[in-house]
């Protein structure tokens, strides 16, 4: 045999089984990790929406808007209802492998009327403030929060994924 036949490369790989086990643990926990990461991102966005609600201008209860003179802002009771009702869903929607968390409003504020004996729905108030109506000026507070926190939310999401990855790979 020539010189080339005598010089064969040898590789010794150690820990392959351990690495494969860690990767399988990572795969098993991927759904749990993605949900935890989505909640972290939703928390960043929800905090900004909350700040934007707190910054909404307040109008007296007795002021009613008209088409010619729409109101700018919300009443104290409407603001309190928006702050109290704001949150994100405790369960996530999983549609064909795409997992979503919903940020939104639930419940009613303390302004009871004949039409709304439980109080006005917080979602109704949020939509009227965000998009405007014939009697209320448009004052977006959700869209700007989502736009302003996009990179911070992605960073929070990535931080959770990285932390969970490190925990699994260190074990």
Coordinates of N, CA and C in Angstrom, one line a residue:
X1 N 0.8 -1.2 0.0 CA 0.0 0.0 0.0 C 0.9 1.2 0.0
X2 N 0.3 2.2 -0.6 CA 1.1 3.5 -0.7 C 0.8 4.3 0.6
X3 N 1.5 5.4 0.6 CA 1.4 6.3 1.8 C 0.0 6.8 2.0
X4 N -0.8 7.0 1.0 CA -2.1 7.6 1.2 C -3.0 6.5 1.9
X5 N -2.8 5.2 1.6 CA -3.6 4.2 2.3 C -3.3 4.1 3.8
X6 N -2.2 4.5 4.2 CA -1.8 4.4 5.6 C -2.3 5.6 6.4
X7 N -2.5 6.7 5.8 CA -2.9 7.9 6.5 C -4.4 8.1 6.4
X8 N -5.2 7.4 7.2 CA -6.6 7.6 7.1 C -7.0 8.5 8.3
X9 N -8.0 9.4 8.1 CA -8.4 10.3 9.2 C -9.4 9.5 10.1
X10 N -9.2 9.8 11.4 CA -10.1 9.1 12.4 C -10.7 10.3 13.2
X11 N -12.0 10.2 13.4 CA -12.7 11.1 14.2 C -13.4 10.4 15.4
X12 N -13.2 11.0 16.5 CA -13.9 10.4 17.7 C -14.9 11.5 18.2
X13 N -16.1 11.1 18.2 CA -17.2 12.0 18.6 C -17.7 11.5 19.9
X14 N -17.6 12.4 20.9 CA -18.1 12.0 22.2 C -19.3 12.8 22.6
X15 N -20.3 12.2 23.3 CA -21.4 13.0 23.8 C -22.5 13.1 22.8
X16 N -22.5 12.4 21.7 CA -23.5 12.5 20.6 C -24.9 12.1 21.2
X17 N -24.9 11.0 22.0 CA -26.1 10.5 22.6 C -26.7 11.5 23.5
X18 N -25.8 12.1 24.3 CA -26.3 13.2 25.3 C -26.8 14.4 24.5
X19 N -26.2 14.8 23.5 CA -26.6 15.9 22.7 C -28.0 15.6 22.0
X20 N -28.1 14.4 21.5 CA -29.4 14.0 20.9 C -30.5 14.0 21.9
X21 N -30.2 13.5 23.1 CA -31.2 13.6 24.2 C -31.6 15.0 24.5
X22 N -30.7 15.9 24.6 CA -31.0 17.3 24.8 C -31.9 17.9 23.7
X23 N -31.5 17.6 22.5 CA -32.3 18.0 21.4 C -33.8 17.5 21.4
X24 N -33.9 16.2 21.8 CA -35.3 15.7 21.9 C -36.0 16.3 23.0
X25 N -35.4 16.7 24.2 CA -36.0 17.4 25.2 C -36.5 18.8 24.8
X26 N -35.6 19.4 24.0 CA -35.9 20.7 23.4 C -37.2 20.6 22.5
X27 N -37.2 19.6 21.7 CA -38.4 19.4 20.8 C -39.6 19.1 21.6
X28 N -39.5 18.3 22.7 CA -40.7 18.0 23.5 C -41.3 19.3 24.2
X29 N -40.4 20.2 24.5 CA -40.8 21.4 25.2 C -41.0 22.6 24.3
X30 N -40.9 22.4 23.0 CA -41.0 23.5 22.1 C -42.3 24.3 22.1
X31 N -43.4 23.5 22.3 CA -44.7 24.2 22.4 C -44.8 25.0 23.6
X32 N -44.4 24.4 24.8 CA -44.4 25.1 26.0 C -43.5 26.4 26.0
X33 N -42.4 26.2 25.4 CA -41.4 27.4 25.3 C -42.0 28.5 24.4
X34 N -42.6 28.1 23.3 CA -43.2 29.1 22.4 C -44.3 29.9 23.1
X35 N -45.1 29.2 23.8 CA -46.2 29.8 24.5 C -45.7 30.8 25.6
X36 N -44.7 30.4 26.3 CA -44.0 31.2 27.3 C -43.4 32.5 26.7
X37 N -42.8 32.3 25.5 CA -42.2 33.4 24.8 C -43.3 34.4 24.3
X38 N -44.4 33.8 23.8 CA -45.5 34.7 23.3 C -46.1 35.5 24.4
X39 N -46.2 34.9 25.6 CA -46.8 35.6 26.7 C -45.8 36.8 27.1
X40 N -44.5 36.6 27.0 CA -43.6 37.6 27.3 C -43.7 38.8 26.4
X41 N -43.9 38.4 25.1 CA -44.1 39.5 24.1 C -45.4 40.2 24.3
X42 N -46.4 39.5 24.6 CA -47.8 40.1 24.8 C -47.7 41.0 26.0
X43 N -47.0 40.6 27.0 CA -46.8 41.5 28.2 C -46.2 42.8 27.9
X44 N -45.2 42.8 27.0 CA -44.6 44.1 26.6 C -45.6 45.0 25.9
X45 N -46.3 44.4 25.0 CA -47.3 45.2 24.2 C -48.4 45.7 25.1
X46 N -48.9 44.8 26.0 CA -50.0 45.2 26.9 C -49.6 46.3 27.8
X47 N -48.4 46.2 28.3 CA -47.9 47.3 29.2 C -47.9 48.7 28.5
X48 N -47.5 48.7 27.2 CA -47.6 49.9 26.4 C -49.0 50.4 26.2
X49 N -49.9 49.5 25.9 CA -51.3 49.9 25.7 C -51.8 50.5 27.0
X50 N -51.5 49.9 28.1 CA -51.9 50.4 29.4 C -51.4 51.8 29.6
X51 N -50.1 52.0 29.3 CA -49.6 53.4 29.4 C -50.3 54.4 28.5
X52 N -50.6 53.9 27.3 CA -51.4 54.8 26.4 C -52.8 55.1 26.9
X53 N -53.4 54.1 27.5 CA -54.8 54.4 28.1 C -54.6 55.4 29.2
X54 N -53.6 55.3 30.0 CA -53.4 56.2 31.1 C -53.2 57.6 30.6
X55 N -52.6 57.8 29.4 CA -52.4 59.1 28.8 C -53.6 59.7 28.1
X56 N -54.6 58.9 27.9 CA -55.8 59.4 27.2 C -56.4 60.6 27.9
X57 N -56.8 61.7 27.2 CA -57.4 62.8 27.8 C -58.7 62.5 28.5
X58 N -59.0 63.1 29.6 CA -60.3 62.8 30.3 C -61.2 64.0 30.1
X59 N -62.5 63.6 29.8 CA -63.6 64.6 29.6 C -64.6 64.4 30.7
X60 N -65.3 65.5 31.1 CA -66.3 65.3 32.2 C -67.4 64.4 31.7
X61 N -68.1 63.8 32.7 CA -69.2 62.9 32.4 C -70.3 63.5 31.6
X62 N -70.6 64.8 31.9 CA -71.7 65.4 31.3 C -71.5 65.9 29.9
X63 N -70.2 65.9 29.4 CA -69.9 66.4 28.0 C -70.3 65.3 27.0
X64 N -71.2 65.7 26.1 CA -71.6 64.8 25.0 C -71.1 65.3 23.7
X65 N -70.5 64.4 22.9 CA -70.0 64.8 21.6 C -71.1 64.9 20.6
X66 N -70.9 65.7 19.6 CA -71.8 65.8 18.4 C -70.9 65.6 17.2
X67 N -71.6 65.5 16.0 CA -70.9 65.4 14.8 C -70.1 66.7 14.5
X68 N -70.7 67.8 14.9 CA -70.0 69.1 14.7 C -68.9 69.4 15.7
X69 N -69.1 68.8 16.9 CA -68.1 69.0 18.0 C -67.9 67.7 18.7
X70 N -67.1 66.8 18.1 CA -66.8 65.5 18.8 C -65.9 65.6 20.0
X71 N -66.1 64.8 21.0 CA -65.3 64.8 22.2 C -63.9 64.2 21.9
X72 N -63.0 64.7 22.7 CA -61.6 64.2 22.6 C -61.3 63.5 23.9
X73 N -61.3 62.2 23.9 CA -60.9 61.5 25.2 C -62.0 60.6 25.7
X74 N -61.9 60.3 27.0 CA -62.8 59.4 27.7 C -63.1 59.9 29.0
X75 N -64.2 59.4 29.6 CA -64.5 59.8 31.0 C -63.6 59.0 31.9
X76 N -63.6 59.4 33.2 CA -62.8 58.7 34.2 C -63.3 57.2 34.3
X77 N -64.6 57.0 34.3 CA -65.2 55.7 34.3 C -64.8 54.8 33.1
X78 N -64.8 55.4 32.0 CA -64.4 54.7 30.7 C -62.9 54.3 30.8
X79 N -62.1 55.3 31.3 CA -60.7 55.0 31.4 C -60.4 53.9 32.4
X80 N -61.1 53.9 33.5 CA -61.0 52.9 34.6 C -61.4 51.5 34.0
X81 N -62.5 51.5 33.3 CA -63.0 50.3 32.6 C -62.0 49.7 31.7
X82 N -61.4 50.6 30.8 CA -60.4 50.1 29.9 C -59.1 49.5 30.6
X83 N -58.7 50.2 31.6 CA -57.5 49.7 32.4 C -57.8 48.4 33.1
X84 N -59.0 48.3 33.6 CA -59.4 47.1 34.3 C -59.6 45.9 33.4
X85 N -60.2 46.2 32.2 CA -60.6 45.1 31.3 C -59.5 44.7 30.4
X86 N -58.4 45.4 30.3 CA -57.3 45.1 29.4 C -56.5 43.9 29.9
X87 N -56.2 43.0 29.0 CA -55.4 41.8 29.3 C -55.2 40.9 28.1
X88 N -54.6 39.8 28.3 CA -54.4 38.9 27.2 C -54.9 37.5 27.6
X89 N -55.3 36.7 26.6 CA -56.0 35.5 26.8 C -55.1 34.5 27.6
X90 N -55.7 33.8 28.6 CA -55.0 32.8 29.3 C -54.7 31.5 28.5
X91 N -55.5 31.3 27.5 CA -55.3 30.2 26.6 C -54.9 30.7 25.2
X92 N -54.1 29.9 24.5 CA -53.7 30.4 23.2 C -54.4 29.6 22.1
X93 N -54.6 30.3 21.0 CA -55.2 29.6 19.9 C -54.1 29.0 19.0
X94 N -54.3 27.7 18.8 CA -53.3 26.9 18.0 C -54.0 26.4 16.8
X95 N -53.8 27.1 15.6 CA -54.4 26.7 14.4 C -53.3 26.3 13.4
X96 N -53.4 25.0 13.1 CA -52.4 24.4 12.2 C -51.0 24.7 12.5
X97 N -50.6 24.6 13.7 CA -49.2 24.9 14.1 C -48.9 26.3 14.4
X98 N -49.8 27.2 14.1 CA -49.6 28.7 14.4 C -50.3 29.0 15.7
X99 N -49.5 29.5 16.6 CA -50.0 29.8 18.0 C -50.1 31.3 18.1
X100 N -51.3 31.7 18.6 CA -51.6 33.1 18.8 C -52.0 33.4 20.2
X101 N -51.7 34.6 20.7 CA -52.2 35.0 21.9 C -53.0 36.3 21.6
X102 N -54.2 36.5 22.3 CA -55.0 37.6 22.0 C -54.9 38.7 23.1
X103 N -54.7 39.9 22.7 CA -54.7 41.0 23.7 C -56.0 41.7 23.4
X104 N -56.7 42.0 24.5 CA -58.0 42.7 24.3 C -58.6 43.1 25.6
X105 N -59.9 43.3 25.5 CA -60.7 43.8 26.6 C -61.8 42.9 27.0
X106 N -62.1 42.8 28.2 CA -63.3 42.0 28.7 C -64.1 42.9 29.7
X107 N -65.3 42.5 29.9 CA -66.1 43.2 31.0 C -66.7 44.5 30.5
X108 N -67.2 45.1 31.6 CA -68.0 46.4 31.4 C -67.4 47.4 32.3
X109 N -67.6 48.7 31.9 CA -67.3 49.8 32.9 C -68.4 50.1 33.8
X110 N -68.3 51.0 34.7 CA -69.3 51.3 35.7 C -70.4 52.2 35.2
X111 N -70.4 52.6 33.9 CA -71.5 53.5 33.4 C -72.7 52.6 32.9
X112 N -73.7 52.5 33.8 CA -74.9 51.7 33.5 C -75.9 52.6 32.8
X113 N -76.5 52.1 31.8 CA -77.6 52.8 31.1 C -78.7 51.8 30.8
X114 N -79.8 52.4 30.3 CA -80.9 51.5 30.0 C -80.5 50.4 28.9
X115 N -79.7 50.9 28.0 CA -79.3 50.0 26.9 C -78.2 49.0 27.5
X116 N -77.4 49.5 28.4 CA -76.3 48.7 29.0 C -76.4 48.6 30.5
X117 N -77.4 47.8 31.0 CA -77.6 47.7 32.4 C -76.4 47.1 33.2
X118 N -75.5 46.4 32.6 CA -74.3 45.9 33.3 C -73.2 46.9 33.2
X119 N -73.4 47.9 32.4 CA -72.3 48.9 32.2 C -71.9 48.8 30.7
X120 N -71.3 49.8 30.2 CA -70.9 49.8 28.8 C -69.7 48.9 28.6
X121 N -69.8 48.1 27.5 CA -68.7 47.1 27.2 C -67.4 47.8 27.0
X122 N -66.4 47.3 27.6 CA -65.0 47.9 27.5 C -64.5 47.8 26.0
X123 N -64.9 46.8 25.4 CA -64.5 46.6 24.0 C -65.1 47.7 23.1
X124 N -66.4 48.0 23.3 CA -67.1 49.0 22.6 C -66.4 50.4 22.8
X125 N -66.0 50.7 24.0 CA -65.4 52.0 24.3 C -64.0 52.0 23.6
X126 N -63.2 50.9 23.7 CA -61.9 50.8 23.1 C -62.0 51.1 21.6
X127 N -62.9 50.4 21.0 CA -63.1 50.6 19.5 C -63.5 52.0 19.2
X128 N -64.3 52.6 19.9 CA -64.8 54.0 19.6 C -63.7 55.0 19.8
X129 N -62.8 54.8 20.8 CA -61.7 55.7 21.0 C -60.6 55.4 19.9
X130 N -60.3 54.2 19.7 CA -59.3 53.8 18.7 C -59.6 54.3 17.3
X131 N -60.8 54.1 16.9 CA -61.2 54.4 15.5 C -62.1 55.7 15.3
X132 N -62.6 56.2 16.4 CA -63.5 57.4 16.3 C -64.9 57.0 16.0
X133 N -65.8 57.9 16.2 CA -67.2 57.7 15.9 C -67.7 59.1 15.4
X134 N -69.0 59.2 15.2 CA -69.6 60.4 14.8 C -69.5 61.5 15.9
X135 N -69.4 61.0 17.1 CA -69.4 61.9 18.3 C -68.1 61.9 19.0
X136 N -67.1 61.1 18.6 CA -65.8 61.0 19.3 C -64.7 61.1 18.3
X137 N -63.7 62.0 18.6 CA -62.5 62.0 17.7 C -61.7 60.8 17.8
X138 N -61.1 60.4 16.8 CA -60.2 59.2 16.7 C -59.0 59.5 17.5
X139 N -58.7 58.6 18.5 CA -57.5 58.8 19.3 C -56.8 57.4 19.5
X140 N -56.1 57.0 18.4 CA -55.5 55.7 18.5 C -54.5 55.5 19.7
X141 N -54.7 54.4 20.4 CA -53.8 54.1 21.5 C -53.3 52.6 21.4
X142 N -54.0 51.8 20.7 CA -53.6 50.4 20.5 C -52.6 50.3 19.4
X143 N -52.9 50.7 18.2 CA -52.0 50.6 17.0 C -50.6 51.2 17.3
X144 N -50.6 52.4 17.9 CA -49.2 53.0 18.2 C -48.5 52.1 19.2
X145 N -49.2 51.5 20.1 CA -48.5 50.7 21.1 C -47.9 49.5 20.4
X146 N -48.6 48.9 19.5 CA -48.2 47.7 18.8 C -47.0 48.0 18.0
X147 N -47.1 49.1 17.2 CA -46.0 49.6 16.3 C -44.7 49.9 17.1
X148 N -44.9 50.7 18.2 CA -43.8 51.1 19.0 C -43.1 50.0 19.8
X149 N -43.8 48.9 20.1 CA -43.1 47.9 20.9 C -42.7 46.7 20.1
X150 N -42.9 46.7 18.8 CA -42.6 45.5 18.0 C -41.2 45.0 18.3
X151 N -40.2 45.8 18.2 CA -38.8 45.3 18.4 C -38.6 44.8 19.9
X152 N -39.2 45.5 20.9 CA -39.1 45.1 22.3 C -39.8 43.8 22.5
X153 N -40.9 43.6 21.9 CA -41.7 42.4 22.1 C -40.9 41.2 21.4
X154 N -40.3 41.4 20.3 CA -39.5 40.4 19.6 C -38.3 40.1 20.5
X155 N -37.7 41.1 21.1 CA -36.5 40.9 22.0 C -37.0 40.1 23.2
X156 N -38.1 40.4 23.8 CA -38.6 39.6 25.0 C -38.9 38.1 24.6
X157 N -39.4 38.0 23.4 CA -39.7 36.6 22.9 C -38.4 35.8 22.7
X158 N -37.4 36.5 22.1 CA -36.2 35.8 21.8 C -35.4 35.5 23.2
X159 N -35.5 36.4 24.1 CA -34.9 36.2 25.4 C -35.4 35.0 26.1
X160 N -36.7 34.8 26.1 CA -37.3 33.6 26.7 C -36.8 32.4 26.0
X161 N -36.9 32.4 24.7 CA -36.5 31.2 23.9 C -35.0 30.9 24.2
X162 N -34.1 31.9 24.2 CA -32.7 31.7 24.5 C -32.5 31.1 25.9
X163 N -33.2 31.7 26.9 CA -33.1 31.2 28.3 C -33.5 29.8 28.4
X164 N -34.6 29.5 27.8 CA -35.1 28.1 27.9 C -34.2 27.1 27.2
X165 N -33.7 27.5 26.1 CA -32.7 26.7 25.3 C -31.5 26.4 26.2
X166 N -31.0 27.5 26.8 CA -29.8 27.4 27.7 C -30.1 26.4 28.9
X167 N -31.2 26.5 29.5 CA -31.6 25.6 30.6 C -31.5 24.2 30.2
X168 N -32.1 23.9 29.0 CA -32.2 22.5 28.5 C -30.8 22.0 28.2
X169 N -30.0 22.8 27.5 CA -28.7 22.4 27.0 C -27.7 22.3 28.1
X170 N -27.9 23.0 29.3 CA -27.0 22.9 30.4 C -27.2 21.7 31.3
X171 N -28.5 21.2 31.3 CA -28.8 20.1 32.1 C -28.1 18.8 31.7

